[in-house]
C-alpha cells in the first residue's frame, strides 16, 4: 500500500473535525514531513457540512488536495461521506461513521436520507469500512471522543507509531478528557484489524 | 522559542506582529480575519495591547492615533471592512505614519462567508500604498516585520493581504527574533503632516507621488535581494509564470517545471525585473486569484502576456491551472453522487433568533435584513428575510421602502443584530427620526457577536481577553437617537413579539423593539429541561417550520409523528407554542 499522504476529513459542524485534522497534521509534522492542513471557518460551523484537508510529503505546496487525489476519506457522518466521495482516488479508502445526522431538509421531510450508503460509497473506493465511532465513544462515556475513534482507524492505515499519535492527541484534548480519548483511539485502531 | 510548529496564517500574523514589536492592535471581527487578534490576545504576548473596536472605521482611526503616538500598530479586518475604513485610509495615505501601521485585509475568494468577493489589491493602487501578500504561514509571520519596517522607512501605511486559504490553512512556522521599533514613542505636534486641510493636503499629495516612485524603485531592488520582496525561480524556460499569494502554491503543485516570478510585494510591481524575466521564457503567464490586477499592469507596461483562460471568479486551484496552462493534462475526480440532501448551516437549537423569524413570516412582513447568524432567517423553512446588503443597511433600506411607497408600502420591519447595530445601524435610526419615518426596527440583542465566533462588543460585557468590560444599554441609547416608542421583548415569547410588532406598526414616528436573550452557545446562557412530544402529535409538521435541529419526524412518512432529540433541546419552548395539538410538553406540564 502506498504511504498515506492526502487525507480528507469530513462531517458536520461541531463534530470535532478541525481538532482531528490538527492532530493528524501535527503527527505528520513530528514524523519529519512537511505538512499542511486547510479548512474554512465561519458559517460552516453552525451545523453545516465541513471538509478539512490534511497533507504531508517531502514538500507540500497546495494546502488543498485536488479532486481525484484523496487517499483516505475519513467521514464522521455517512451522508457527508457520500457528499465528498467523488474526491477520492479510485484506489483509495473510505472510513465512515454510520451515525446519521439528518439535515434540516430531511428532518422536515423535504428530502430523503439515502438508504444504500455503503453500496453507493463502494462505487468510489477500493475499500469502504464502517467504524461506529459515535457509538463506541458514547459507550466509553463521552460521545465527543468520536473523532478519536476515527483517528485511530486512520492511524491503522499509516506506518506512523501509535505512541506518536497518542502523544499528539494527549496534547490537544482537555486534560480531563485525555483518558477517554486514548481509549477511543485504541478502539478505532482495533476496529480496523477486526474489519480485515 | 524557535521550534517549528503548525500555525494558521492568522496565528502566524499574530506571532509575526509580536516579533515585530507591535504595541497596539485593534480591528473588527470578520471571517477570515478574526483569529489574528484573538491569537494576539490569547498568546503570551504581553507587550501588545489588543482590543475589538466597534467597527472598522473606528478601528483604523484608533490605529492612526496609536501610530501618531509612535507605536507600531496592527489593524485587522475582513475585505469588506476596508470599505468601511476607506475614508480614514484614503487620507492616512497622505499623512503617513510615525510608528509603523500595518492594515491586514483578509479577502474571501469564493465567498465562503462573505457577501461579495472584492479583490482588495485594488485598494493598494487606489490609496497608493504597498501591499504584501504571503503564500503560507511562514511568510505571513516573516512579512510582518518587513511590513512594519517599510511602513516606517517610507512613511506609509502598509496593506498586508491574506485570503481565506492563507488565513485558515496551517503550515509550518519557525519564528525569528523579536525586534523593537527604532521610533521613540510620543505624540509630536506636526500640523502640516497631520492636519489635512487643503493647504497642507496639497503638499502631502506631492509627497505621496514621490513615495510611489520610491516604492517602485524598492520593488525593483528587492528581487532576490534584501528585503527579499520578490524572487525568481528559474526552471524550464518554456513557461514562465508571474504569481503570488496562495496562487503561487497552486502553480507549484500543478506545474512543477515552470519558471516562476514570485511576487511578495504585489503592488507596486517590479516592472523592469518582470520585463527581463519575460525575455528569459518562451511563454509568459500571469496566474492570480480574482481580478486581473497584475496582468492589467504588466500588459499596460507593454510586456507580452499569454492569456491563461483562468476564471476571475471564485477560488483558484491546482486543477484549474493544470487544465488551462498545463494543456489539458488534468486530474479530475469522479462525478459527485446525485440527489444528496443539502446541509447548509442552521440556527442552533434554542437560538433566540428563531422565534423572531417565525413570527415575522406568520405576520407576512417585508423584512429588510442584516448580517449575522440571523441572516440564516432567509433560508427554509423560516424564509423571512428579503434584503441583506452590508452591515447596518437593514435600517436605511426599510426607511427607503416606506418613503418610496408611502401609504402603499408593505408592513416593513428592519432586523439587525446587536453588534451590527453598534457597527453601523445607529446612524440609520437617527436618520429615520430626523426624516419623519414611521419605520420599525428589531434589534436582536443576543449579547455577543455570535456569527464570527462570539467576540465581545459593547453589549456583551466582555472584551477580547474574555475579561469583564463595561456594558452599554440599548434602551437609553435608542431613546437618545430620537425614538420614543421602545419596548423590550423576550425572544421566546412569540405572542408578546407579535403584539409589539402590531403596536409598533400603528405608532407614528420610528419604533424599536429590543429582543433580548443570550445566544444559546454562550456559556452563561440559561437552558431549561428538554421538551418531549406526546402521542397527541398528529404529524402536521407545524413545529418543523421552526427549523430547530432538535426536531424531526420519527420516520420517513410525510405525516409521521415528530420527536425531540433530548440531547440537543435547550428547552426554549418555541415548538410548544406553535403546536396546535399541545402535544409538546416539558417537565411539570399536565398532560
Ligand atoms: C463590514 C463588515 N465587517 C464585518 C463583517 C463580518 N460579520 C458578519 S456578521 C458580523 C457580526 C454579527 O453580530 P451580530 O449583529 O451581533 O449578530 P449575531 O451573529 O450575534 O446574531 C460580523 C462581524 C461583515 N460582513 N462586514
Ligand atoms: S451561535 Fe447563537 S446566535 Fe448564532 S445561531 Fe447559534 S444560538 Fe443563534
Ligand atoms: S424546545 Fe423545541 S424549539 Fe426549543 S430547542 Fe427544544 S426542540 Fe427546539
mmCIF file of C-alpha atoms and ligand atoms in Angstrom, chain A residues 46, chain B residues 346-348 351-353 373 446 450 454 519-521, ligand 2:
data_model
loop_
_atom_site.group_PDB
_atom_site.id
_atom_site.type_symbol
_atom_site.label_atom_id
_atom_site.label_comp_id
_atom_site.label_asym_id
_atom_site.label_seq_id
_atom_site.Cartn_x
_atom_site.Cartn_y
_atom_site.Cartn_z
ATOM 1 C CA UNK A 46 -23.337 26.215 12.513
ATOM 2 C CA UNK B 346 -28.650 26.325 10.618
ATOM 3 C CA UNK B 347 -29.619 28.352 13.668
ATOM 4 C CA UNK B 348 -28.650 26.353 16.779
ATOM 5 C CA UNK B 351 -31.298 30.178 19.241
ATOM 6 C CA UNK B 352 -33.022 33.417 20.297
ATOM 7 C CA UNK B 353 -33.367 34.463 16.629
ATOM 8 C CA UNK B 373 -26.276 34.474 12.488
ATOM 9 C CA UNK B 446 -28.033 38.176 21.961
ATOM 10 C CA UNK B 450 -22.091 35.336 17.517
ATOM 11 C CA UNK B 454 -18.700 35.186 19.949
ATOM 12 C CA UNK B 519 -27.063 33.396 22.283
ATOM 13 C CA UNK B 520 -27.679 29.752 23.200
ATOM 14 C CA UNK B 521 -23.989 28.939 22.853
HETATM 15 S S1 LIG C 2 -24.439 30.894 17.669
HETATM 16 FE FE1 LIG C 2 -26.014 31.849 18.974
HETATM 17 S S2 LIG C 2 -26.933 33.421 17.692
HETATM 18 FE FE2 LIG C 2 -25.795 32.061 16.332
HETATM 19 S S3 LIG C 2 -27.286 30.532 15.641
HETATM 20 FE FE3 LIG C 2 -26.315 29.689 17.461
HETATM 21 S S4 LIG C 2 -27.611 30.315 19.173
HETATM 22 FE FE4 LIG C 2 -28.163 31.578 17.427
#
